[in-house]
């Protein structure tokens, strides 16, 4: 996986990304999102969660005013002569989630539109975090547990990616660590991942202005990056899907520079940029995932991820990451590997699987070099923040996920999906797939076997409740529920409000239209 730096603005009028002070032009109101905490036996209790938009998408202006601190691909030298001064002089404002960004919630469902027209032009892509309250991210310790959600990817074509993952971010967005960060998790600050992204505008409470270099008309990179371990639960469209752990040598969100960021040499950094992925198509099963296949992506389905430890407890060593699906009431085991040189007994991520896969595909052993599943498990035990996003790929057009990549490669490991090698060009998909969206719903978390249900035979039963699932991953289902929220599975957007964020200048809008996240430059 690779997170390119192509984060472009809505227009040159719009201000740049994550401020550290708090603006007052638009009230920040976090959309409500119900999720469920399950107990052994399958009883799941509703949790009153919320979501918050990442700071990189927000309007950045001078404190107490409306003058942009960042425009196009340049910082405003009036306020941003250095990183500390910029953080003191610039403020991050609230968001109009539905009208500016195409983000809506309904009960336990979150809908992310790929392209959202608005008064400033259009917004493309988004990244959000689940919150415990209005000032704190929800953190999950998934060791010895399972994490489950429903997803509708039917409207995500080649070149798009709906991603769900855990990043080892600070629960308060770094607010308590860095005195210049007055915005915190309430405004989506403190992002980090295993690519150590250098296009984050504010890191550790300071603007990333040193050696800032434009990388496009609306984005750039600074001398610092923001690193942390990352567990990709789900990276997918309607054609291909993958899940991938990425360990780092550092603990929690850490600022990097130079070689530690994996720049200019990809493998010199403190994190594993590639991960150890399981993509069914890449592992040789070309009939498992996709439209009208075993997992039919024309319809909603459930994704289950289990984190198996050496002793079955939350304090054991991570030894395996297992995947199941549920569709039409039927539990579907993950596909098995069919690639020569890798055992056909593998249908999950283990240490042996990763060793054999890297060797068979000729990939760099970066995952193992950064501690593999052991280090990944240590990060997960410290707790991860849940990230939910939709994006397109300005680096390699998402070919690493759903096509042949590198495009001239003819060996095992390069075939990742059925999309054409000419597909996924952002300038194309932002027009042809402008109506695309993804729906995440019915998020559940609890002991192994507590968050889903269904039969394992070919006999189809009625779908499990959208508000709870139950006892085990085995043959039968006994659903119990303590919640009564509505079923949001047909929700594609919420009713738009009539409020507007343009209360001061035309700069009050989305500041990111192109979101580069996990991708490849010949890597997974």
Short mmCIF file of C-alpha atoms in Angstrom, two decimals:
data_model
loop_
_atom_site.label_atom_id
_atom_site.label_comp_id
_atom_site.label_asym_id
_atom_site.label_seq_id
_atom_site.Cartn_x
_atom_site.Cartn_y
_atom_site.Cartn_z
CA UNK A 1 0.00 0.00 0.00
CA UNK A 2 1.16 3.49 -0.78
CA UNK A 3 -0.31 6.84 0.13
CA UNK A 4 0.50 9.32 -2.61
CA UNK A 5 0.62 13.01 -1.90
CA UNK A 6 -1.91 14.18 -4.46
CA UNK A 7 -4.21 16.15 -2.18
CA UNK A 8 -5.64 18.93 -4.31
CA UNK A 9 -7.83 21.88 -3.35
CA UNK A 10 -11.29 22.69 -4.58
CA UNK A 11 -10.00 25.80 -6.27
CA UNK A 12 -7.12 28.16 -5.79
CA UNK A 13 -9.43 30.31 -3.66
CA UNK A 14 -9.79 27.62 -1.03
CA UNK A 15 -7.63 27.52 2.03
CA UNK A 16 -5.41 24.62 3.01
CA UNK A 17 -5.68 21.86 5.44
CA UNK A 18 -5.25 21.19 9.09
CA UNK A 19 -5.08 24.20 11.35
CA UNK A 20 -4.26 24.06 15.03
CA UNK A 21 -6.36 26.95 16.36
CA UNK A 22 -10.16 26.91 16.22
CA UNK A 23 -12.22 29.11 13.92
CA UNK A 24 -15.72 30.35 14.69
CA UNK A 25 -17.21 30.93 11.23
CA UNK A 26 -18.94 27.55 11.06
CA UNK A 27 -20.10 25.45 14.01
CA UNK A 28 -18.64 21.96 14.09
CA UNK A 29 -21.49 19.45 14.51
CA UNK A 30 -20.40 15.82 14.33
CA UNK A 31 -22.84 13.50 12.54
CA UNK A 32 -24.16 10.75 14.84
CA UNK A 33 -23.30 7.15 13.99
CA UNK A 34 -24.51 4.22 16.07
CA UNK A 35 -22.18 1.24 16.44
CA UNK A 36 -22.42 -1.90 18.58
CA UNK A 37 -20.38 -3.46 21.37
CA UNK A 38 -21.04 -7.20 21.57
CA UNK A 39 -20.64 -9.70 24.38
CA UNK A 40 -19.93 -13.42 24.31
CA UNK A 41 -23.14 -15.10 23.28
CA UNK A 42 -24.01 -12.48 20.71
CA UNK A 43 -25.82 -9.77 22.63
CA UNK A 44 -24.86 -6.43 21.08
CA UNK A 45 -25.51 -3.08 22.72
CA UNK A 46 -25.82 0.16 20.78
CA UNK A 47 -23.14 2.81 21.32
CA UNK A 48 -23.84 6.47 20.59
CA UNK A 49 -20.89 7.28 18.36
CA UNK A 50 -20.15 10.19 16.04
CA UNK A 51 -17.83 10.81 13.11
CA UNK A 52 -15.48 13.69 12.40
CA UNK A 53 -13.92 14.89 9.15
CA UNK A 54 -10.14 14.87 8.90
CA UNK A 55 -8.49 18.27 9.34
CA UNK A 56 -6.91 18.06 5.88
CA UNK A 57 -10.26 18.82 4.26
CA UNK A 58 -11.05 21.95 6.25
CA UNK A 59 -10.81 25.68 5.70
CA UNK A 60 -7.66 27.22 7.20
CA UNK A 61 -7.73 30.98 7.76
CA UNK A 62 -6.19 33.59 10.00
CA UNK A 63 -7.35 33.55 13.60
CA UNK A 64 -10.32 35.82 14.09
CA UNK A 65 -10.63 36.53 10.37
CA UNK A 66 -11.24 34.98 6.99
CA UNK A 67 -7.96 35.35 5.11
CA UNK A 68 -6.55 32.10 3.78
CA UNK A 69 -3.43 30.77 5.46
CA UNK A 70 -2.87 28.41 2.55
CA UNK A 71 -3.97 28.89 -1.05
CA UNK A 72 -3.31 26.65 -4.05
CA UNK A 73 -0.02 25.00 -3.15
CA UNK A 74 1.52 27.80 -1.10
CA UNK A 75 1.46 28.96 2.48
CA UNK A 76 0.55 32.59 3.17
CA UNK A 77 3.85 34.21 4.26
CA UNK A 78 1.98 36.83 6.27
CA UNK A 79 0.98 34.20 8.81
CA UNK A 80 3.24 31.24 8.07
CA UNK A 81 6.83 32.44 8.30
CA UNK A 82 7.64 29.31 10.31
CA UNK A 83 5.83 26.28 11.68
CA UNK A 84 5.13 27.56 15.19
CA UNK A 85 3.99 31.03 14.09
CA UNK A 86 1.68 29.52 11.49
CA UNK A 87 0.06 27.25 14.06
CA UNK A 88 -0.50 30.22 16.35
CA UNK A 89 -1.86 32.52 13.65
CA UNK A 90 -4.13 30.13 11.72
CA UNK A 91 -7.45 28.54 12.64
CA UNK A 92 -9.34 25.45 11.54
CA UNK A 93 -13.08 25.82 10.98
CA UNK A 94 -16.17 23.64 11.16
CA UNK A 95 -17.60 21.61 8.27
CA UNK A 96 -20.92 21.37 6.45
CA UNK A 97 -20.77 17.60 6.15
CA UNK A 98 -23.65 16.92 3.77
CA UNK A 99 -23.63 19.92 1.47
CA UNK A 100 -19.90 20.48 1.09
CA UNK A 101 -18.49 16.98 1.48
CA UNK A 102 -21.29 14.54 0.61
CA UNK A 103 -21.10 12.86 4.03
CA UNK A 104 -24.29 11.68 5.72
CA UNK A 105 -25.38 9.31 8.48
CA UNK A 106 -28.65 7.53 9.21
CA UNK A 107 -28.84 5.38 12.32
CA UNK A 108 -25.88 2.97 12.03
CA UNK A 109 -25.06 3.79 8.39
CA UNK A 110 -22.45 6.18 7.03
CA UNK A 111 -22.61 7.20 3.37
CA UNK A 112 -19.60 8.77 1.67
CA UNK A 113 -20.16 10.24 -1.77
CA UNK A 114 -17.16 10.23 -4.05
CA UNK A 115 -17.91 13.59 -5.68
CA UNK A 116 -20.03 16.26 -4.00
CA UNK A 117 -20.88 19.44 -5.95
CA UNK A 118 -20.99 22.51 -3.71
CA UNK A 119 -20.90 26.30 -3.82
CA UNK A 120 -17.13 26.29 -4.29
CA UNK A 121 -17.04 23.71 -7.09
CA UNK A 122 -16.86 20.11 -5.91
CA UNK A 123 -15.32 17.92 -3.25
CA UNK A 124 -13.72 14.59 -4.16
CA UNK A 125 -13.20 11.90 -1.51
CA UNK A 126 -13.17 12.13 2.28
CA UNK A 127 -11.61 10.63 5.41
CA UNK A 128 -13.41 10.38 8.75
CA UNK A 129 -12.80 9.02 12.25
CA UNK A 130 -15.20 7.38 14.69
CA UNK A 131 -15.50 9.35 17.93
CA UNK A 132 -16.15 8.32 21.53
CA UNK A 133 -17.37 11.85 22.29
CA UNK A 134 -17.05 15.29 20.73
CA UNK A 135 -13.41 15.69 21.69
CA UNK A 136 -12.06 12.11 21.67
CA UNK A 137 -11.56 9.45 19.02
CA UNK A 138 -12.91 6.00 19.78
CA UNK A 139 -10.01 3.59 20.23
CA UNK A 140 -10.30 -0.17 19.69
CA UNK A 141 -8.14 -2.93 21.16
CA UNK A 142 -8.95 -5.79 18.80
CA UNK A 143 -6.48 -8.37 20.13
CA UNK A 144 -8.33 -11.64 20.70
CA UNK A 145 -11.47 -9.94 19.37
CA UNK A 146 -13.28 -9.50 16.07
CA UNK A 147 -14.35 -6.40 14.16
CA UNK A 148 -17.31 -6.55 11.80
CA UNK A 149 -19.21 -4.16 9.54
CA UNK A 150 -21.62 -4.22 6.61
CA UNK A 151 -20.63 -2.56 3.35
CA UNK A 152 -22.18 -1.69 0.01
CA UNK A 153 -19.49 -1.32 -2.65
CA UNK A 154 -21.84 -1.83 -5.59
CA UNK A 155 -21.34 1.76 -6.72
CA UNK A 156 -17.52 1.74 -6.52
CA UNK A 157 -16.09 0.96 -9.97
CA UNK A 158 -12.50 0.44 -11.13
CA UNK A 159 -10.17 3.11 -9.78
CA UNK A 160 -12.03 3.87 -6.54
CA UNK A 161 -11.37 2.59 -3.04
CA UNK A 162 -13.58 2.47 0.03
CA UNK A 163 -11.15 1.95 2.91
CA UNK A 164 -11.66 1.01 6.57
CA UNK A 165 -8.61 0.77 8.80
CA UNK A 166 -7.05 1.36 12.22
CA UNK A 167 -4.26 3.90 12.73
CA UNK A 168 -2.40 4.29 16.03
CA UNK A 169 -3.36 7.94 16.44
CA UNK A 170 -3.66 9.81 19.74
CA UNK A 171 -7.20 9.68 21.10
CA UNK A 172 -7.30 13.48 21.47
CA UNK A 173 -5.67 14.16 18.09
CA UNK A 174 -2.42 15.22 19.80
CA UNK A 175 -4.03 18.11 21.66
CA UNK A 176 -2.56 17.29 25.08
CA UNK A 177 0.96 16.75 23.73
CA UNK A 178 1.31 19.89 21.66
CA UNK A 179 0.38 23.25 23.14
CA UNK A 180 -0.23 24.88 19.75
CA UNK A 181 -2.88 22.31 18.87
CA UNK A 182 -6.11 23.83 20.17
CA UNK A 183 -8.34 21.99 17.68
CA UNK A 184 -7.66 18.35 18.53
CA UNK A 185 -9.86 15.40 17.68
CA UNK A 186 -12.95 17.63 17.53
CA UNK A 187 -11.58 18.96 14.24
CA UNK A 188 -9.89 15.78 13.00
CA UNK A 189 -6.22 16.49 13.78
CA UNK A 190 -3.35 14.07 14.44
CA UNK A 191 -3.49 11.77 11.42
CA UNK A 192 -0.70 9.26 10.82
CA UNK A 193 -0.19 6.04 8.90
CA UNK A 194 2.46 3.60 7.78
CA UNK A 195 3.38 5.67 4.70
CA UNK A 196 4.59 8.52 6.96
CA UNK A 197 2.76 11.06 4.77
CA UNK A 198 4.59 14.35 4.28
CA UNK A 199 1.62 16.20 2.80
CA UNK A 200 0.03 16.63 6.23
CA UNK A 201 0.01 20.38 6.77
CA UNK A 202 0.29 20.38 10.57
CA UNK A 203 2.27 17.75 12.49
CA UNK A 204 2.96 17.81 16.23
CA UNK A 205 1.29 21.20 16.56
CA UNK A 206 3.46 22.90 13.93
CA UNK A 207 2.89 23.76 10.29
CA UNK A 208 4.90 21.59 7.90
CA UNK A 209 6.32 24.65 6.10
CA UNK A 210 10.03 23.79 6.11
CA UNK A 211 11.16 22.90 2.56
CA UNK A 212 7.53 22.89 1.43
CA UNK A 213 7.52 21.87 -2.24
CA UNK A 214 4.50 21.94 -4.50
CA UNK A 215 3.58 18.54 -5.88
CA UNK A 216 0.57 19.70 -7.89
CA UNK A 217 -1.36 22.90 -8.46
CA UNK A 218 -3.03 22.46 -5.08
CA UNK A 219 -0.80 20.32 -2.89
CA UNK A 220 2.75 19.80 -1.72
CA UNK A 221 5.05 18.08 0.74
CA UNK A 222 7.12 19.34 3.62
CA UNK A 223 10.21 18.08 5.34
CA UNK A 224 8.23 16.16 7.98
CA UNK A 225 5.97 13.13 7.86
CA UNK A 226 3.56 11.57 10.34
CA UNK A 227 4.15 7.85 11.05
CA UNK A 228 2.30 5.13 12.91
CA UNK A 229 1.34 1.49 12.59
CA UNK A 230 -1.76 0.81 10.53
CA UNK A 231 -4.10 -2.14 10.09
CA UNK A 232 -5.99 -2.03 6.81
CA UNK A 233 -9.18 -3.93 7.56
CA UNK A 234 -10.67 -3.23 4.16
CA UNK A 235 -9.51 -1.66 0.89
CA UNK A 236 -11.99 -2.42 -1.85
CA UNK A 237 -14.26 -1.55 -4.72
CA UNK A 238 -16.77 -3.75 -6.57
CA UNK A 239 -13.94 -5.59 -8.40
CA UNK A 240 -11.21 -6.35 -5.85
CA UNK A 241 -10.58 -6.28 -2.11
CA UNK A 242 -7.59 -6.62 0.21
CA UNK A 243 -6.74 -6.54 3.91
CA UNK A 244 -3.21 -5.70 5.06
CA UNK A 245 -1.27 -5.16 8.33
CA UNK A 246 1.52 -2.52 8.32
CA UNK A 247 3.77 -2.47 11.43
CA UNK A 248 6.10 0.39 12.40
CA UNK A 249 9.13 0.58 14.66
CA UNK A 250 7.71 3.60 16.49
CA UNK A 251 5.03 3.72 19.17
CA UNK A 252 2.03 5.86 18.36
CA UNK A 253 1.98 8.95 16.15
CA UNK A 254 5.56 10.03 15.49
CA UNK A 255 6.96 12.86 13.40
CA UNK A 256 9.70 11.84 10.99
CA UNK A 257 12.15 13.55 8.66
CA UNK A 258 14.52 12.37 5.93
CA UNK A 259 15.27 8.67 5.71
CA UNK A 260 12.97 7.87 8.65
CA UNK A 261 10.03 8.89 6.46
CA UNK A 262 11.01 6.39 3.77
CA UNK A 263 12.10 9.21 1.50
CA UNK A 264 13.77 9.25 -0.92
CA UNK A 265 14.35 5.51 -0.38
CA UNK A 266 11.04 3.69 0.21
CA UNK A 267 12.48 1.12 2.61
CA UNK A 268 14.68 3.37 4.76
CA UNK A 269 11.79 4.48 6.97
CA UNK A 270 10.55 3.49 10.40
CA UNK A 271 7.39 1.88 8.96
CA UNK A 272 6.51 -0.96 6.63
CA UNK A 273 5.03 0.70 3.53
CA UNK A 274 4.07 -2.54 1.76
CA UNK A 275 2.38 -4.66 4.39
CA UNK A 276 1.41 -8.30 4.00
CA UNK A 277 -1.80 -8.33 1.99
CA UNK A 278 -4.47 -10.87 1.22
CA UNK A 279 -6.27 -10.07 -2.05
CA UNK A 280 -8.25 -13.10 -3.26
CA UNK A 281 -7.64 -12.33 -6.93
CA UNK A 282 -3.92 -11.79 -6.37
CA UNK A 283 -3.79 -15.11 -4.52
CA UNK A 284 -5.19 -16.89 -7.59
CA UNK A 285 -8.93 -17.18 -6.95
CA UNK A 286 -10.57 -15.24 -9.78
CA UNK A 287 -14.17 -16.21 -9.05
CA UNK A 288 -14.44 -15.42 -5.35
CA UNK A 289 -15.02 -11.65 -5.08
CA UNK A 290 -16.86 -9.44 -7.56
CA UNK A 291 -20.20 -8.95 -9.29
CA UNK A 292 -22.27 -12.18 -9.16
CA UNK A 293 -19.36 -14.13 -7.64
CA UNK A 294 -19.15 -16.02 -4.33
CA UNK A 295 -19.10 -12.69 -2.54
CA UNK A 296 -21.50 -10.79 -4.79
CA UNK A 297 -20.52 -7.13 -4.81
CA UNK A 298 -23.74 -6.03 -6.47
CA UNK A 299 -25.34 -6.50 -3.04
CA UNK A 300 -24.52 -5.51 0.51
CA UNK A 301 -22.50 -7.99 2.58
CA UNK A 302 -20.81 -8.31 5.98
CA UNK A 303 -17.04 -8.26 6.50
CA UNK A 304 -15.66 -10.05 9.59
CA UNK A 305 -12.03 -9.75 10.72
CA UNK A 306 -10.73 -11.84 13.62
CA UNK A 307 -7.47 -11.14 15.46
CA UNK A 308 -6.26 -14.47 16.79
CA UNK A 309 -3.65 -14.50 19.56
CA UNK A 310 -1.26 -17.18 20.79
CA UNK A 311 -3.28 -17.87 23.93
CA UNK A 312 -6.72 -16.62 22.93
CA UNK A 313 -6.50 -13.59 25.21
CA UNK A 314 -6.08 -9.87 24.62
CA UNK A 315 -2.55 -10.05 26.03
CA UNK A 316 -1.27 -12.83 23.78
CA UNK A 317 0.88 -12.46 20.68
CA UNK A 318 -0.92 -11.83 17.39
CA UNK A 319 -0.55 -15.01 15.31
CA UNK A 320 -3.30 -14.83 12.68
CA UNK A 321 -5.75 -12.39 11.08
CA UNK A 322 -8.78 -14.24 9.73
CA UNK A 323 -11.46 -13.10 7.32
CA UNK A 324 -15.07 -14.18 6.84
CA UNK A 325 -17.98 -12.75 4.90
CA UNK A 326 -21.71 -13.06 5.44
CA UNK A 327 -24.21 -12.54 2.63
CA UNK A 328 -27.87 -13.55 2.44
CA UNK A 329 -27.50 -15.21 5.85
CA UNK A 330 -24.66 -17.49 4.69
CA UNK A 331 -21.21 -17.36 6.28
CA UNK A 332 -18.54 -17.45 3.56
CA UNK A 333 -15.00 -18.46 4.52
CA UNK A 334 -12.24 -16.46 2.89
CA UNK A 335 -10.81 -17.86 -0.34
CA UNK A 336 -7.76 -20.13 -0.27
CA UNK A 337 -4.46 -19.38 -1.94
CA UNK A 338 -3.98 -20.93 -5.39
CA UNK A 339 -0.54 -19.52 -6.25
CA UNK A 340 2.36 -21.92 -6.75
CA UNK A 341 5.02 -21.66 -4.07
CA UNK A 342 2.51 -20.67 -1.38
CA UNK A 343 0.66 -23.34 0.57
CA UNK A 344 -2.90 -23.89 -0.62
CA UNK A 345 -3.90 -24.27 3.05
CA UNK A 346 -3.67 -20.50 3.57
CA UNK A 347 -6.82 -18.39 3.60
CA UNK A 348 -5.72 -15.95 6.30
CA UNK A 349 -2.70 -13.83 7.22
CA UNK A 350 -0.11 -15.64 9.34
CA UNK A 351 3.65 -15.34 9.68
CA UNK A 352 4.20 -18.37 7.44
CA UNK A 353 1.80 -17.04 4.83
CA UNK A 354 3.63 -13.70 4.70
CA UNK A 355 7.04 -15.40 4.42
CA UNK A 356 5.89 -17.62 1.57
CA UNK A 357 4.01 -14.85 -0.24
CA UNK A 358 6.95 -12.42 -0.18
CA UNK A 359 9.27 -15.14 -1.47
CA UNK A 360 6.90 -16.34 -4.20
CA UNK A 361 6.16 -12.83 -5.47
CA UNK A 362 9.74 -11.59 -5.12
CA UNK A 363 8.64 -8.74 -2.84
CA UNK A 364 10.86 -6.95 -0.34
CA UNK A 365 10.51 -8.43 3.15
CA UNK A 366 9.65 -5.05 4.67
CA UNK A 367 6.81 -6.53 6.71
CA UNK A 368 9.13 -9.00 8.40
CA UNK A 369 11.89 -6.39 8.79
CA UNK A 370 9.56 -4.23 10.88
CA UNK A 371 8.48 -7.02 13.21
CA UNK A 372 5.63 -8.62 11.26
CA UNK A 373 2.53 -9.74 13.12
CA UNK A 374 4.20 -9.46 16.52
CA UNK A 375 4.83 -5.74 16.16
CA UNK A 376 1.45 -5.22 14.51
CA UNK A 377 -0.19 -6.92 17.48
CA UNK A 378 1.63 -4.70 19.95
CA UNK A 379 0.27 -1.65 18.16
CA UNK A 380 -3.26 -3.04 18.07
CA UNK A 381 -3.06 -3.79 21.79
CA UNK A 382 -2.31 -0.11 22.44
CA UNK A 383 -5.48 0.75 20.53
CA UNK A 384 -6.28 2.03 17.06
CA UNK A 385 -8.53 4.82 15.80
CA UNK A 386 -11.10 3.70 13.22
CA UNK A 387 -10.72 5.45 9.86
CA UNK A 388 -13.40 5.34 7.13
CA UNK A 389 -12.79 6.83 3.69
CA UNK A 390 -13.38 6.87 -0.04
CA UNK A 391 -10.76 8.00 -2.54
CA UNK A 392 -9.12 7.82 -5.96
CA UNK A 393 -5.42 7.36 -6.66
CA UNK A 394 -3.32 10.07 -8.30
CA UNK A 395 -0.17 7.97 -8.04
CA UNK A 396 -0.99 4.75 -9.93
CA UNK A 397 -4.74 4.90 -10.64
CA UNK A 398 -5.57 2.16 -8.08
CA UNK A 399 -4.04 -0.46 -10.39
CA UNK A 400 -2.29 -1.99 -7.35
CA UNK A 401 -5.75 -3.01 -6.06
CA UNK A 402 -7.87 -3.94 -9.07
CA UNK A 403 -5.75 -4.44 -12.22
CA UNK A 404 -2.36 -5.75 -13.37
CA UNK A 405 0.47 -3.88 -11.67
CA UNK A 406 3.14 -3.16 -12.72
CA UNK A 407 1.25 -2.98 -16.01
CA UNK A 408 3.91 -4.82 -18.01
CA UNK A 409 4.32 -7.61 -15.45
CA UNK A 410 3.36 -11.18 -16.35
CA UNK A 411 4.32 -13.04 -13.17
CA UNK A 412 2.37 -14.17 -10.13
CA UNK A 413 1.60 -11.35 -7.72
CA UNK A 414 1.00 -8.75 -10.41
CA UNK A 415 -2.55 -9.80 -11.25
CA UNK A 416 -4.75 -8.02 -8.72
CA UNK A 417 -8.12 -7.71 -10.48
CA UNK A 418 -9.92 -7.54 -13.80
CA UNK A 419 -9.83 -3.77 -14.36
CA UNK A 420 -8.03 -2.56 -17.47
CA UNK A 421 -4.52 -1.19 -17.01
CA UNK A 422 -5.81 2.05 -18.54
CA UNK A 423 -8.54 2.42 -15.91
CA UNK A 424 -8.67 4.52 -12.74
CA UNK A 425 -7.26 7.78 -14.11
CA UNK A 426 -8.59 10.40 -11.66
CA UNK A 427 -9.52 12.91 -14.35
CA UNK A 428 -11.65 10.16 -15.91
CA UNK A 429 -13.26 8.59 -12.85
CA UNK A 430 -14.09 11.93 -11.25
CA UNK A 431 -16.38 12.48 -14.24
CA UNK A 432 -17.54 8.98 -15.18
CA UNK A 433 -17.99 7.88 -11.54
CA UNK A 434 -19.14 11.20 -10.11
CA UNK A 435 -22.25 9.54 -8.68
CA UNK A 436 -20.27 6.79 -6.90
CA UNK A 437 -20.62 6.23 -3.17
CA UNK A 438 -19.91 3.69 -0.45
CA UNK A 439 -22.07 2.81 2.57
CA UNK A 440 -20.56 1.49 5.80
CA UNK A 441 -23.08 0.29 8.37
CA UNK A 442 -23.73 -1.90 11.41
CA UNK A 443 -20.22 -1.66 12.88
CA UNK A 444 -19.76 -4.31 15.58
CA UNK A 445 -16.93 -5.21 17.94
CA UNK A 446 -16.60 -7.99 20.50
CA UNK A 447 -15.24 -11.44 21.39
CA UNK A 448 -14.56 -13.98 18.65
CA UNK A 449 -17.87 -15.28 17.30
CA UNK A 450 -20.05 -12.60 18.89
CA UNK A 451 -20.57 -10.11 16.06
CA UNK A 452 -21.99 -12.17 13.19
CA UNK A 453 -24.16 -15.16 12.41
CA UNK A 454 -25.40 -17.32 9.57
CA UNK A 455 -25.26 -20.81 8.12
CA UNK A 456 -22.23 -22.32 6.44
CA UNK A 457 -24.28 -24.47 4.08
CA UNK A 458 -25.45 -23.47 0.62
CA UNK A 459 -28.95 -23.01 1.97
CA UNK A 460 -29.78 -19.33 2.15
CA UNK A 461 -31.54 -18.00 5.21
CA UNK A 462 -32.87 -14.57 5.96
CA UNK A 463 -30.29 -11.90 6.60
CA UNK A 464 -29.22 -11.25 10.16
CA UNK A 465 -30.43 -8.21 12.00
CA UNK A 466 -28.77 -4.96 11.04
CA UNK A 467 -28.53 -3.94 14.67
CA UNK A 468 -26.93 -7.03 16.09
CA UNK A 469 -25.43 -10.39 15.28
CA UNK A 470 -24.64 -13.27 17.45
CA UNK A 471 -23.20 -16.31 18.93
CA UNK A 472 -20.57 -17.80 16.69
CA UNK A 473 -19.09 -18.20 13.26
CA UNK A 474 -20.24 -21.78 13.04
CA UNK A 475 -23.27 -23.58 11.63
CA UNK A 476 -26.32 -22.00 13.11
CA UNK A 477 -27.68 -18.70 14.26
CA UNK A 478 -29.45 -17.59 17.39
CA UNK A 479 -29.81 -13.85 17.23
CA UNK A 480 -30.34 -11.82 20.36
CA UNK A 481 -30.56 -8.07 20.44
CA UNK A 482 -30.70 -5.25 22.93
CA UNK A 483 -31.04 -2.48 20.37
CA UNK A 484 -33.81 -1.26 18.14
CA UNK A 485 -32.23 1.11 15.66
CA UNK A 486 -33.58 1.18 12.12
CA UNK A 487 -32.12 -0.63 9.14
CA UNK A 488 -30.15 1.87 7.06
CA UNK A 489 -28.97 -0.39 4.28
CA UNK A 490 -30.73 1.47 1.49
CA UNK A 491 -29.50 4.83 2.66
CA UNK A 492 -27.33 6.51 0.06
CA UNK A 493 -27.45 10.00 1.48
CA UNK A 494 -29.16 11.89 4.21
CA UNK A 495 -31.50 14.78 3.68
CA UNK A 496 -29.35 17.79 3.03
CA UNK A 497 -29.61 20.73 5.31
CA UNK A 498 -30.01 24.27 4.12
CA UNK A 499 -27.15 25.63 6.17
CA UNK A 500 -24.05 26.89 4.47
CA UNK A 501 -20.49 27.34 5.63
CA UNK A 502 -19.89 30.37 3.44
CA UNK A 503 -20.37 32.94 6.13
CA UNK A 504 -17.30 35.05 5.55
CA UNK A 505 -15.62 34.51 2.21
CA UNK A 506 -15.63 32.06 -0.67
CA UNK A 507 -12.79 30.27 1.06
CA UNK A 508 -15.19 28.57 3.45
CA UNK A 509 -15.39 25.21 1.78
CA UNK A 510 -13.69 21.88 1.30
CA UNK A 511 -9.98 22.15 0.88
CA UNK A 512 -9.21 18.69 -0.44
CA UNK A 513 -10.71 17.38 -3.63
CA UNK A 514 -8.29 14.59 -4.42
CA UNK A 515 -7.40 12.11 -1.74
CA UNK A 516 -4.49 9.74 -2.22
CA UNK A 517 -4.33 6.97 0.31
CA UNK A 518 -3.27 3.37 0.00
CA UNK A 519 -1.86 2.43 -3.33
CA UNK A 520 1.21 1.05 -4.97
CA UNK A 521 4.30 1.98 -6.82
CA UNK A 522 4.95 -1.63 -7.60
CA UNK A 523 4.19 -2.60 -4.02
CA UNK A 524 1.16 -3.77 -2.13
#
